Amino acid sequence: MTGPELLAGLRRLGFTHVVYLPDSETGRWDQDLAAAGSPRLIRPTREGEAIGIAAGLMLGGAKPLVVLQCTGLFESGDALRNVVHDLKLPLVLVVGVRGYLAFRQGQSQDTCPAFTEPILQAWRLPYHLLQPAFTRESWEQALESIVTSGKAGAVLLPE
Amino acid sequence: MPISLSDALAVVADHRGDRIVIPTMGAISVWPQLSDAPSDFCYMPSSMGQGTALALGLALAQPQRGVIVLTGDGSLLMNLGSLVTIAQHPADLWVILLDNGQYEITGGQPVPGGGRTDYALIARGAGLPRVYHFEDADTWRQSAGEVFRGTGPVFVWLRLCPRQGQQTPKPPRPMAEQIDRLRRELGVEPRAKS
């Protein structure tokens, strides 16, 4: 999925801000996100902070999307717990799952893919795991289903 | 005269105007005695350290209002990077650091670097353009007009007298009610029921 395709989808779904820490896959979107102006790109210093910023944006009536890697998901646990379960805000995450494809093929000892789904389940956060060769349409459908639910959720990008 | 938490926050209450105020942790034990405005958001239950991040998001979403966040030194230390983010995304945000050198509500244990850390230097180094430091109540009160004039981001480091025997404060109303109240005040649609 190209940056322009990503932006078109985010605009169609009404996202106003992208709170973003890149990984090697989603990093390809950086220049397009930075140049877009709308949705506005916010660059936090770590993932827990990203979720806090998104909470404030939602309280103020904006509609943010948080993009991070699974390692950052692990880091951000308490922020996620607070925003989703204490504040009950409809946080939407896109999570890049580092090493997912190699892990599935038994070619990686990286433990990130082993823990991503169990962590989300532990935090009671619904998620959609996209197929490795996901299309723009499947990505948008997954995001849209979370947005229209009015509840928090995540889309996992296999990497 | 050293600054008590009550004195510190009374000055904020006098100068907040119509800005949103976000008290966190120990500040929640005092702020509701000074103000009960719909634009008060006592961030509890919280995720410790996230007050500055949440305040930045709110300030970006509501650029016409301005936001003041009241954070402790222990909390800020958990999210020091947020000062860099605030500097990179300018907004009308006032970060008021209530530095008592301790984790107050867990029994007064010292925070790392308590009494030695130069938060003004950290804030300037993060790129924040307006940084203030006060260690006595009179100077804080006399300078507050200037501090709250103009635009943010602004960082204010207040060195406070530590308090002992404090317990976890209770927010003045449940979180769901606080959120609905704030969002009504801001003209934002109510949350979807989850």
XYZ file of C-alpha atoms in Angstrom:
353
model
C 0.000 0.000 0.000
C 1.425 3.350 -1.000
C 1.413 6.505 1.045
C -1.192 8.220 -1.171
C -3.453 5.163 -0.902
C -3.057 5.199 2.856
C -3.908 8.885 3.060
C -6.967 8.525 0.866
C -8.285 5.816 3.152
C -7.576 7.765 6.326
C -9.353 10.807 4.946
C -12.335 8.757 3.865
C -12.604 7.333 7.377
C -12.390 10.799 8.899
C -9.113 10.564 10.792
C -7.854 14.018 11.777
C -4.437 13.081 13.213
C -1.926 10.252 12.841
C 0.163 9.711 15.975
C 3.032 7.777 14.544
C 6.218 5.954 15.452
C 7.568 4.290 12.330
C 8.898 0.800 11.896
C 10.631 -0.597 8.852
C 7.317 -1.232 7.068
C 5.145 1.709 8.090
C 8.211 3.922 7.793
C 7.612 3.928 4.047
C 4.592 6.144 4.676
C 6.577 8.800 6.509
C 7.141 11.317 3.760
C 3.564 11.187 2.555
C 2.203 11.540 6.077
C 4.519 14.450 6.781
C 3.564 16.225 3.592
C -0.164 15.618 3.887
C -1.214 18.305 6.335
C -4.484 16.439 6.814
C -4.630 14.172 8.673
C -2.023 15.972 10.750
C 1.083 13.996 11.660
C 2.112 13.911 15.324
C 5.503 12.439 16.195
C 5.703 11.302 19.839
C 8.863 10.012 21.518
C 7.468 6.659 22.614
C 4.345 4.583 22.232
C 2.794 5.072 25.662
C 3.014 8.788 25.023
C 1.363 8.287 21.631
C -1.641 6.741 23.300
C -1.834 9.564 25.843
C -1.778 12.140 23.056
C -4.488 10.232 21.215
C -6.614 10.255 24.371
C -6.376 14.021 24.621
C -7.210 14.397 20.952
C -10.299 12.223 21.384
C -11.419 14.115 24.485
C -11.175 17.285 22.435
C -13.273 15.936 19.590
C -10.557 14.902 17.152
C -10.250 11.449 15.598
C -6.684 10.137 15.803
C -5.096 6.968 14.481
C -2.087 5.604 16.381
C 0.503 3.750 14.288
C 3.208 1.797 16.102
C 5.182 -1.430 16.092
C 4.379 -4.426 18.292
C 7.401 -3.674 20.490
C 5.829 -0.306 21.189
C 2.526 -1.991 21.939
C 4.303 -3.934 24.663
C 5.821 -0.716 26.010
C 2.520 1.130 26.060
C 0.475 -1.311 28.125
C -0.513 0.914 31.032
C -1.425 3.830 28.794
C -3.548 1.507 26.676
C -5.259 0.058 29.741
C -6.108 3.502 31.024
C -7.409 4.943 27.764
C -9.405 1.911 26.679
C -10.728 0.641 30.011
C -10.728 3.634 32.403
C -11.524 6.436 29.983
C -13.393 4.114 27.587
C -12.254 6.044 24.535
C -12.420 4.492 21.048
C -8.685 4.214 20.501
C -7.748 2.916 17.040
C -4.324 1.363 16.590
C -2.377 0.055 13.623
C 0.305 -2.318 14.856
C 3.127 -3.577 12.691
C 3.984 -7.130 13.736
C 7.738 -7.358 13.335
C 9.017 -10.628 11.934
C 5.574 -12.191 11.613
C 6.177 -13.852 8.258
C 9.575 -15.283 9.174
C 8.241 -16.459 12.518
C 5.356 -18.292 10.882
C 7.825 -20.036 8.589
C 10.058 -21.042 11.482
C 12.831 -18.810 10.219
C 13.019 -16.355 13.094
C 13.644 -16.507 16.824
C 12.202 -13.009 17.257
C 9.587 -13.325 20.013
C 7.552 -10.277 18.980
C 5.082 -12.244 16.838
C 4.590 -14.788 19.620
C 3.395 -12.168 22.093
C 1.479 -9.618 20.028
C -1.887 -11.373 19.882
C -1.786 -12.697 23.473
C -0.978 -9.198 24.714
C -3.932 -7.722 22.845
C -6.158 -10.461 24.194
C -4.926 -9.803 27.724
C -5.789 -6.108 27.360
C -9.174 -7.118 25.907
C -8.604 -5.132 22.761
C -10.348 -6.499 19.646
C -8.128 -6.759 16.602
C -8.011 -7.732 12.942
C -4.929 -9.597 11.750
C -4.485 -8.878 8.055
C -3.194 -11.533 5.699
C 0.429 -11.181 4.605
C -0.470 -9.992 1.124
C -3.144 -7.632 2.347
C -4.690 -5.172 -0.038
C -5.682 -1.568 0.375
C -9.295 -2.718 0.420
C -8.781 -5.257 3.205
C -6.849 -2.714 5.263
C -9.571 -0.123 4.891
C -12.308 -2.620 5.673
C -10.556 -3.647 8.881
C -10.072 -0.056 9.962
C -13.613 0.873 9.032
C -15.092 -1.959 11.048
C -13.319 -0.619 14.153
C -14.320 2.964 13.463
C -17.972 2.130 12.926
C -18.070 0.006 16.082
C -17.402 3.147 18.110
C -15.081 1.087 20.316
C -11.363 0.632 20.601
C -9.565 -1.842 18.373
C -6.423 -2.637 16.442
C -5.385 -3.656 12.958
C -2.298 -5.867 12.835
C -0.011 -5.592 9.841
C 2.051 -8.762 9.312
C 5.636 -7.861 8.454
C 8.418 31.776 51.630
C 8.443 28.207 50.205
C 5.500 27.272 48.032
C 2.789 25.022 49.403
C 0.712 22.990 46.987
C -2.367 24.980 47.976
C -0.636 28.307 47.334
C 0.738 27.077 44.016
C -2.640 25.994 42.734
C -4.498 29.049 44.064
C -2.362 31.166 41.742
C -3.225 28.897 38.814
C -6.920 29.161 39.670
C -6.680 32.954 39.714
C -5.053 33.111 36.270
C -6.466 30.143 34.349
C -9.099 32.192 32.478
C -11.230 29.819 30.399
C -8.414 27.363 29.816
C -8.923 23.665 30.421
C -7.146 22.545 33.606
C -5.895 18.969 34.028
C -4.820 18.191 37.594
C -3.029 14.879 38.097
C -2.062 12.808 41.142
C -1.535 14.919 44.299
C -2.938 18.073 42.690
C -6.325 16.352 42.645
C -6.373 16.547 46.447
C -6.436 20.355 46.265
C -7.771 21.545 42.914
C -11.486 20.706 43.470
C -11.428 22.995 46.521
C -10.398 25.850 44.226
C -12.494 25.149 41.155
C -15.355 22.985 39.950
C -15.608 24.228 36.375
C -16.746 21.973 33.511
C -13.348 22.655 31.947
C -11.601 20.961 34.881
C -10.525 17.408 34.112
C -9.129 15.583 37.128
C -7.139 12.858 35.414
C -7.775 9.934 37.721
C -7.856 6.971 37.265
C -4.789 7.710 35.240
C -1.733 6.190 33.681
C 1.086 7.807 35.633
C 3.133 10.151 33.495
C 0.552 10.550 30.757
C -0.834 13.888 31.927
C 1.459 15.929 29.693
C 0.681 13.741 26.672
C -3.059 13.886 27.220
C -2.843 17.648 27.690
C -0.951 18.070 24.428
C -3.591 16.091 22.554
C -6.352 18.163 24.077
C -4.541 21.413 23.291
C -4.082 20.359 19.666
C -7.735 19.369 19.358
C -8.971 22.571 21.020
C -6.525 25.245 19.888
C -8.882 28.071 20.813
C -9.096 27.097 24.496
C -5.620 26.560 25.900
C -4.762 23.806 28.378
C -2.976 23.806 31.741
C -1.648 20.503 33.079
C -0.622 20.160 36.730
C 1.926 17.373 36.929
C 4.271 16.085 39.610
C 7.998 15.519 39.280
C 7.607 11.748 39.604
C 5.061 11.776 36.800
C 7.108 14.001 34.524
C 10.148 11.793 35.005
C 8.117 8.916 33.590
C 7.509 10.860 30.384
C 10.331 13.356 29.967
C 10.251 12.796 26.223
C 6.836 14.415 26.146
C 8.558 17.790 26.593
C 10.313 17.243 23.274
C 7.006 16.347 21.642
C 5.351 19.447 23.098
C 8.148 21.612 21.728
C 7.800 19.982 18.309
C 4.026 20.506 18.159
C 3.437 23.988 19.530
C 0.099 24.558 21.184
C -1.363 26.735 23.909
C -0.253 24.387 26.637
C 1.034 25.333 30.096
C 2.925 22.546 31.864
C 3.012 23.345 35.586
C 5.551 21.089 37.292
C 4.770 20.638 40.990
C 8.153 19.462 42.233
C 8.039 18.152 45.791
C 10.908 15.689 45.319
C 8.862 12.714 46.362
C 6.250 10.154 45.432
C 3.710 11.766 47.683
C 0.773 9.389 47.628
C 2.826 6.230 48.080
C 4.401 7.407 51.331
C 6.839 10.158 50.424
C 9.635 8.086 48.944
C 12.212 10.240 47.121
C 12.064 10.497 43.327
C 15.315 9.943 41.453
C 17.327 13.126 41.457
C 15.010 14.840 43.918
C 16.360 18.287 44.786
C 19.160 18.002 42.237
C 17.474 17.789 38.845
C 17.338 21.044 36.886
C 13.961 20.824 35.191
C 14.296 24.284 33.662
C 17.447 23.155 31.883
C 15.685 20.002 30.699
C 12.713 21.984 29.411
C 14.935 24.451 27.576
C 16.971 21.621 26.172
C 13.801 19.999 24.902
C 13.150 23.141 22.901
C 10.458 24.825 24.958
C 10.645 28.549 24.357
C 9.138 29.913 27.582
C 10.466 28.385 30.798
C 9.994 29.722 34.330
C 11.262 28.585 37.729
C 9.915 29.718 41.095
C 10.925 28.683 44.594
C 8.933 31.125 46.711
C 5.228 31.814 46.818
C 5.416 35.597 46.569
C 7.483 35.593 43.392
C 5.229 32.963 41.830
C 2.145 35.028 42.593
C 3.719 38.258 41.371
C 4.933 36.675 38.128
C 1.868 34.660 37.243
C 0.343 37.425 35.146
C 3.315 37.296 32.808
C 3.440 33.488 32.838
C -0.155 33.136 31.694
C -0.007 36.007 29.196
C 0.625 35.218 25.554
C 0.791 31.857 23.913
C 2.140 28.434 24.766
C 3.856 26.167 25.091
C 5.030 27.319 28.532
C 6.876 25.325 31.191
C 6.683 26.391 34.844
C 8.780 24.634 37.473
C 7.531 25.214 41.017
C 9.627 23.905 43.890
C 7.124 22.904 46.569
C 7.214 22.004 50.243
C 6.761 18.252 50.517
C 3.640 17.014 52.296
C 3.513 13.903 54.425
C 0.808 11.368 55.060
C -1.067 11.905 51.817
C -3.261 9.204 50.368
C -4.447 8.657 46.832
C -6.927 11.458 46.201
C -10.378 10.870 44.780
C -11.560 12.855 41.777
C -14.651 14.972 42.400
C -16.812 12.817 40.122
C -16.499 9.558 38.184
C -14.419 9.552 35.027
C -17.368 9.014 32.685
C -19.142 12.014 34.154
C -15.997 14.129 33.946
C -15.551 13.270 30.280
C -19.154 13.987 29.375
C -19.050 17.258 31.279
C -15.834 18.379 29.623
C -17.005 17.432 26.163
C -20.289 19.269 26.592
C -18.316 22.327 27.638
C -16.169 22.003 24.522
C -19.123 21.377 22.216
C -17.883 17.901 21.371
C -20.278 15.042 20.632
C -20.815 12.667 23.557
C -18.963 9.373 23.528
C -20.467 6.276 22.012
C -21.658 3.907 24.726
C -19.277 0.985 25.109
